[in-house]
Amino acid sequence: MKIYISADIEGVAGVVSQQQVTQGNPEYERARRLMTAEVNAAIEGALEAGATEILVNDSHGPMVNLLPDELHPAAELILGRPKPIGMFAGLEPDTAGVMCVGFHTSARQYGILAHTTNSFAFGRVRVNGLELGEAGNYGAYAGEIGVPVILLSGDDRFAAEMAPLFPEAERVVVKQALGQRAARSVAPSVARDRIRAAATRAVRRSASLPPFRVPPQTDGAPYRLEIEMNSPALADLASLIPVSERLDPVTVRLPAASMAGVLGWINTLSAMSATLR
């Protein structure tokens, strides 16, 4: 049985500040160890439930945060960027389920360090009119290839945001958001215990969990991606893409034939935004 784990850092217990999620300082070094430990807890829980193959993808920022020498030896690890499908690189259709560990709420929402893919560039991201964050967009890609999201961990606001999209998935709360950069967190050991137990339950239930799919357009078109950029200058940049449509000073629309295409546009615009940063 294959299980896939996508690991972010903002939703990890004890992580609340930008310094903790940015390379080059002691706070980050501590946070990446906490991140690795929560992923290990998910691996242990999956193994307890009978998983035979586990693939972990480092999905935060430069995507070289997890510590390979501290990762559970039963798992294989994807590091680095850019890579196809970004946060869900390497996910295959025969996977029993996806776990999103250490995730966060979408841009302009309540929650610890809330953003969607690129906090500098993106305000809101909508697919076929449905506003989605990282877990929603990538979860829809997983659903399109027939794989359910079976576990999500992070703060209480993230759990609430995910409930309508993944109502049957295990949702693990490791901290209560008191603001964008303040939280009441459980001890890291308690967070790991919760994730481990939830991972076991999730894998045992994986066969009964439905994949998430974005509702189709009423006109039968596959997907329309709309992104509210964080400034008109960023929308100017996005409008240089020949198939884009400018909807207002900060919003652009792009067509896509699949959720892989949607993610491709999101990651392309994220990379392009670096020219204005």
Coordinates of C-alpha atoms in Angstrom, one line a residue:
M1 CA 0.0 0.0 0.0
K2 CA 1.5 3.3 -1.1
I3 CA 1.1 6.5 1.0
Y4 CA 2.2 9.9 0.0
I5 CA 3.1 12.7 2.5
S6 CA 3.5 16.4 1.5
A7 CA 5.3 18.3 4.2
D8 CA 5.0 22.1 4.9
I9 CA 6.2 24.0 7.9
E10 CA 3.8 26.8 8.8
G11 CA 1.3 24.4 10.4
V12 CA 3.9 22.6 12.6
A13 CA 3.4 22.8 16.4
G14 CA 5.5 25.6 17.9
V15 CA 5.9 27.5 14.6
V16 CA 4.4 31.0 14.5
S17 CA 6.9 33.5 13.0
Q18 CA 8.4 34.3 9.6
Q19 CA 11.9 33.8 11.1
Q20 CA 11.1 30.2 11.9
V21 CA 10.2 29.4 8.3
T22 CA 13.0 31.2 6.6
Q23 CA 16.5 29.8 6.1
G24 CA 19.6 31.3 7.6
N25 CA 18.9 31.6 11.3
P26 CA 18.8 29.4 14.5
E27 CA 15.0 29.6 14.8
Y28 CA 14.6 28.0 11.3
E29 CA 17.0 25.2 12.2
R30 CA 14.9 24.4 15.3
A31 CA 11.6 24.6 13.2
R32 CA 12.9 22.2 10.5
R33 CA 13.6 19.6 13.2
L34 CA 10.1 20.0 14.5
M35 CA 8.9 19.6 10.9
T36 CA 10.9 16.5 10.3
A37 CA 9.6 15.0 13.6
E38 CA 6.0 15.5 12.7
V39 CA 6.6 13.9 9.3
N40 CA 8.2 10.9 11.1
A41 CA 5.1 10.6 13.3
A42 CA 2.9 10.4 10.2
I43 CA 5.2 7.7 8.7
E44 CA 5.1 5.7 11.9
G45 CA 1.3 5.9 12.0
A46 CA 1.0 4.8 8.3
L47 CA 3.4 1.9 8.9
E48 CA 1.3 0.8 11.9
A49 CA -1.8 0.6 9.6
G50 CA 0.0 -1.5 7.0
A51 CA 1.6 1.0 4.6
T52 CA 4.3 -0.7 2.6
E53 CA 5.7 2.2 0.5
I54 CA 5.9 5.8 1.7
L55 CA 7.0 8.8 -0.3
V56 CA 7.6 12.1 1.4
N57 CA 7.8 15.4 -0.6
D58 CA 9.4 18.5 1.0
S59 CA 6.9 21.2 0.0
H60 CA 8.0 24.4 1.8
G61 CA 9.8 27.3 0.1
P62 CA 13.1 26.1 -1.4
M63 CA 11.9 22.5 -0.6
V64 CA 15.1 21.5 1.2
N65 CA 13.9 21.7 4.8
L66 CA 13.5 18.1 5.9
L67 CA 16.6 16.5 7.4
P68 CA 17.3 13.4 5.4
D69 CA 19.5 11.9 8.1
E70 CA 16.7 12.2 10.7
L71 CA 13.9 11.0 8.4
H72 CA 12.4 7.6 9.2
P73 CA 14.2 5.0 7.0
A74 CA 11.0 3.4 5.8
A75 CA 10.3 6.5 3.6
E76 CA 11.8 7.9 0.5
L77 CA 12.3 11.7 0.2
I78 CA 11.9 14.2 -2.6
L79 CA 13.9 17.4 -2.1
G80 CA 14.5 20.5 -4.1
R81 CA 12.8 22.7 -6.7
P82 CA 11.6 23.4 -9.3
K83 CA 9.9 20.0 -9.9
P84 CA 6.9 18.8 -11.7
I85 CA 3.6 19.3 -9.8
G86 CA 5.5 21.1 -7.0
M87 CA 4.0 20.2 -3.6
F88 CA 2.7 16.9 -4.9
A89 CA 5.6 15.9 -7.0
G90 CA 5.9 12.1 -7.5
L91 CA 2.3 11.4 -6.6
E92 CA 1.0 8.4 -8.6
P93 CA -2.5 7.2 -9.3
D94 CA -2.1 3.9 -7.4
T95 CA -1.4 5.7 -4.1
A96 CA -3.9 4.9 -1.4
G97 CA -3.9 8.3 0.1
V98 CA -2.2 11.7 0.6
M99 CA -1.3 13.2 4.0
C100 CA -0.7 17.0 4.2
V101 CA 1.4 17.6 7.3
G102 CA 2.2 21.1 8.6
F103 CA -0.1 22.9 6.2
H104 CA -1.8 26.3 6.7
T105 CA -4.8 28.4 5.6
S106 CA -5.1 30.3 2.3
A107 CA -4.1 33.9 1.6
R108 CA -6.1 36.6 3.3
Q109 CA -7.7 34.2 5.7
Y110 CA -7.2 33.8 9.5
G111 CA -4.5 31.4 10.5
I112 CA -0.8 31.2 11.2
L113 CA 1.3 32.6 8.4
A114 CA -1.6 32.2 6.0
H115 CA -0.8 32.5 2.3
T116 CA -1.3 30.6 -1.0
T117 CA 1.9 29.5 -2.7
N118 CA 3.5 32.9 -2.9
S119 CA 2.8 35.5 -0.2
F120 CA 4.4 38.3 -2.2
A121 CA 2.4 37.7 -5.4
F122 CA -1.0 36.1 -4.7
G123 CA -4.0 37.4 -2.9
R124 CA -6.8 35.0 -3.7
V125 CA -6.7 31.9 -6.0
R126 CA -10.0 30.6 -7.4
V127 CA -10.6 27.5 -9.6
N128 CA -13.9 27.4 -11.4
G129 CA -15.1 30.1 -8.9
L130 CA -14.0 28.1 -5.8
E131 CA -11.5 29.8 -3.6
L132 CA -8.7 27.4 -2.8
G133 CA -5.4 27.4 -0.9
E134 CA -2.5 25.1 -1.3
A135 CA -4.1 22.0 0.2
G136 CA -7.3 22.6 -1.9
N137 CA -5.5 23.1 -5.2
Y138 CA -3.1 20.2 -4.8
G139 CA -5.9 18.1 -3.2
A140 CA -8.0 18.7 -6.3
Y141 CA -5.0 17.5 -8.5
A142 CA -4.8 14.3 -6.4
G143 CA -8.6 13.9 -6.8
E144 CA -8.3 14.3 -10.5
I145 CA -6.0 11.3 -10.7
G146 CA -8.2 9.3 -8.2
V147 CA -6.2 9.7 -5.0
P148 CA -8.0 10.9 -1.8
V149 CA -6.5 13.3 0.8
I150 CA -6.8 11.3 4.0
L151 CA -5.0 13.5 6.6
L152 CA -4.4 17.2 7.1
S153 CA -2.5 18.8 10.1
G154 CA -2.1 22.4 11.1
D155 CA -3.8 25.0 13.2
D156 CA -7.5 25.2 14.1
R157 CA -8.3 27.7 11.3
F158 CA -6.8 25.4 8.7
A159 CA -8.9 22.5 10.0
A160 CA -12.0 24.6 9.7
E161 CA -11.1 25.7 6.1
M162 CA -10.5 22.1 5.0
A163 CA -13.7 20.7 6.5
P164 CA -15.9 21.5 3.5
L165 CA -13.4 20.2 1.0
F166 CA -12.2 17.0 2.8
P167 CA -15.0 16.3 5.3
E168 CA -14.0 12.7 5.9
A169 CA -10.3 13.2 6.1
E170 CA -8.5 13.1 9.5
R171 CA -7.9 16.7 10.5
V172 CA -5.3 17.1 13.2
V173 CA -5.1 20.4 15.2
V174 CA -1.8 21.1 16.8
K175 CA -2.3 24.8 17.7
Q176 CA -4.9 27.5 18.1
A177 CA -4.3 30.6 16.0
L178 CA -4.4 33.8 18.0
G179 CA -3.5 35.9 15.0
Q180 CA -1.4 35.5 11.9
R181 CA 1.8 35.2 14.0
A182 CA 0.7 34.1 17.4
A183 CA -0.7 30.7 18.6
R184 CA -1.5 28.6 21.5
S185 CA 0.4 25.4 20.7
V186 CA 0.4 21.9 22.2
A187 CA 3.8 20.4 23.1
P188 CA 5.6 19.0 20.0
S189 CA 5.5 15.5 21.6
V190 CA 1.7 15.8 21.9
A191 CA 1.4 17.0 18.3
R192 CA 3.4 14.0 17.1
D193 CA 1.2 11.6 19.2
R194 CA -1.9 13.2 17.6
I195 CA -0.5 12.9 14.1
R196 CA 0.7 9.4 14.6
A197 CA -2.7 8.2 15.8
A198 CA -4.6 10.1 13.1
A199 CA -2.3 8.7 10.4
T200 CA -3.0 5.1 11.5
R201 CA -6.8 5.8 11.4
A202 CA -6.5 7.5 8.0
V203 CA -4.6 4.7 6.3
R204 CA -7.0 2.1 7.7
R205 CA -9.9 4.2 6.3
S206 CA -8.3 5.2 3.0
A207 CA -10.2 2.8 0.8
S208 CA -13.5 4.4 1.8
L209 CA -12.5 8.1 1.5
P210 CA -13.6 9.9 -1.7
P211 CA -11.2 11.9 -3.8
F212 CA -11.9 15.7 -3.9
R213 CA -12.8 17.2 -7.3
V214 CA -13.4 20.8 -8.3
P215 CA -17.0 21.2 -9.6
P216 CA -17.0 21.7 -13.4
Q217 CA -17.9 24.9 -15.3
T218 CA -21.5 25.2 -16.2
D219 CA -20.5 25.7 -19.9
G220 CA -18.6 22.4 -19.8
A221 CA -15.1 24.0 -20.0
P222 CA -12.5 22.1 -17.9
Y223 CA -10.9 24.7 -15.6
R224 CA -10.6 28.4 -15.3
L225 CA -8.0 29.8 -12.9
E226 CA -8.5 33.3 -11.5
I227 CA -5.8 34.9 -9.4
E228 CA -6.0 38.2 -7.5
M229 CA -2.4 39.4 -7.6
N230 CA -1.2 41.6 -4.7
S231 CA -0.7 44.7 -6.9
P232 CA -1.6 46.0 -10.4
A233 CA 2.1 45.7 -11.4
L234 CA 2.0 41.9 -10.7
A235 CA -1.2 41.7 -12.7
D236 CA 0.6 43.6 -15.5
L237 CA 3.2 40.9 -15.5
A238 CA 0.7 38.0 -15.5
S239 CA -1.1 39.7 -18.4
L240 CA 1.9 39.2 -20.6
I241 CA 1.0 35.5 -20.9
P242 CA -0.8 35.3 -24.3
V243 CA -3.8 33.2 -23.1
S244 CA -4.4 35.4 -20.0
E245 CA -7.4 37.6 -19.6
R246 CA -7.3 40.7 -17.4
L247 CA -10.5 41.0 -15.4
D248 CA -9.7 44.0 -13.3
P249 CA -6.6 45.9 -12.1
V250 CA -5.4 43.0 -10.0
T251 CA -7.1 39.9 -11.3
V252 CA -6.2 37.7 -14.2
R253 CA -7.9 34.6 -15.6
L254 CA -6.1 31.6 -17.3
P255 CA -7.6 28.5 -18.9
A256 CA -6.4 25.0 -18.1
A257 CA -7.3 21.6 -19.4
S258 CA -6.5 19.8 -16.1
M259 CA -5.6 20.5 -12.5
A260 CA -2.0 19.8 -13.5
G261 CA -2.3 22.7 -15.9
V262 CA -3.8 24.9 -13.1
L263 CA -0.8 24.1 -10.9
G264 CA 1.5 24.8 -13.7
W265 CA 0.1 28.3 -14.2
I266 CA 0.2 29.0 -10.4
N267 CA 3.9 27.9 -10.2
T268 CA 4.8 29.8 -13.4
L269 CA 3.2 33.1 -12.1
S270 CA 4.9 32.5 -8.8
A271 CA 8.3 32.2 -10.5
M272 CA 7.6 35.2 -12.8
S273 CA 6.8 37.4 -9.8
A274 CA 10.4 37.3 -8.7
T275 CA 11.2 39.8 -11.4
L276 CA 9.3 42.5 -9.5
R277 CA 10.3 41.5 -6.0

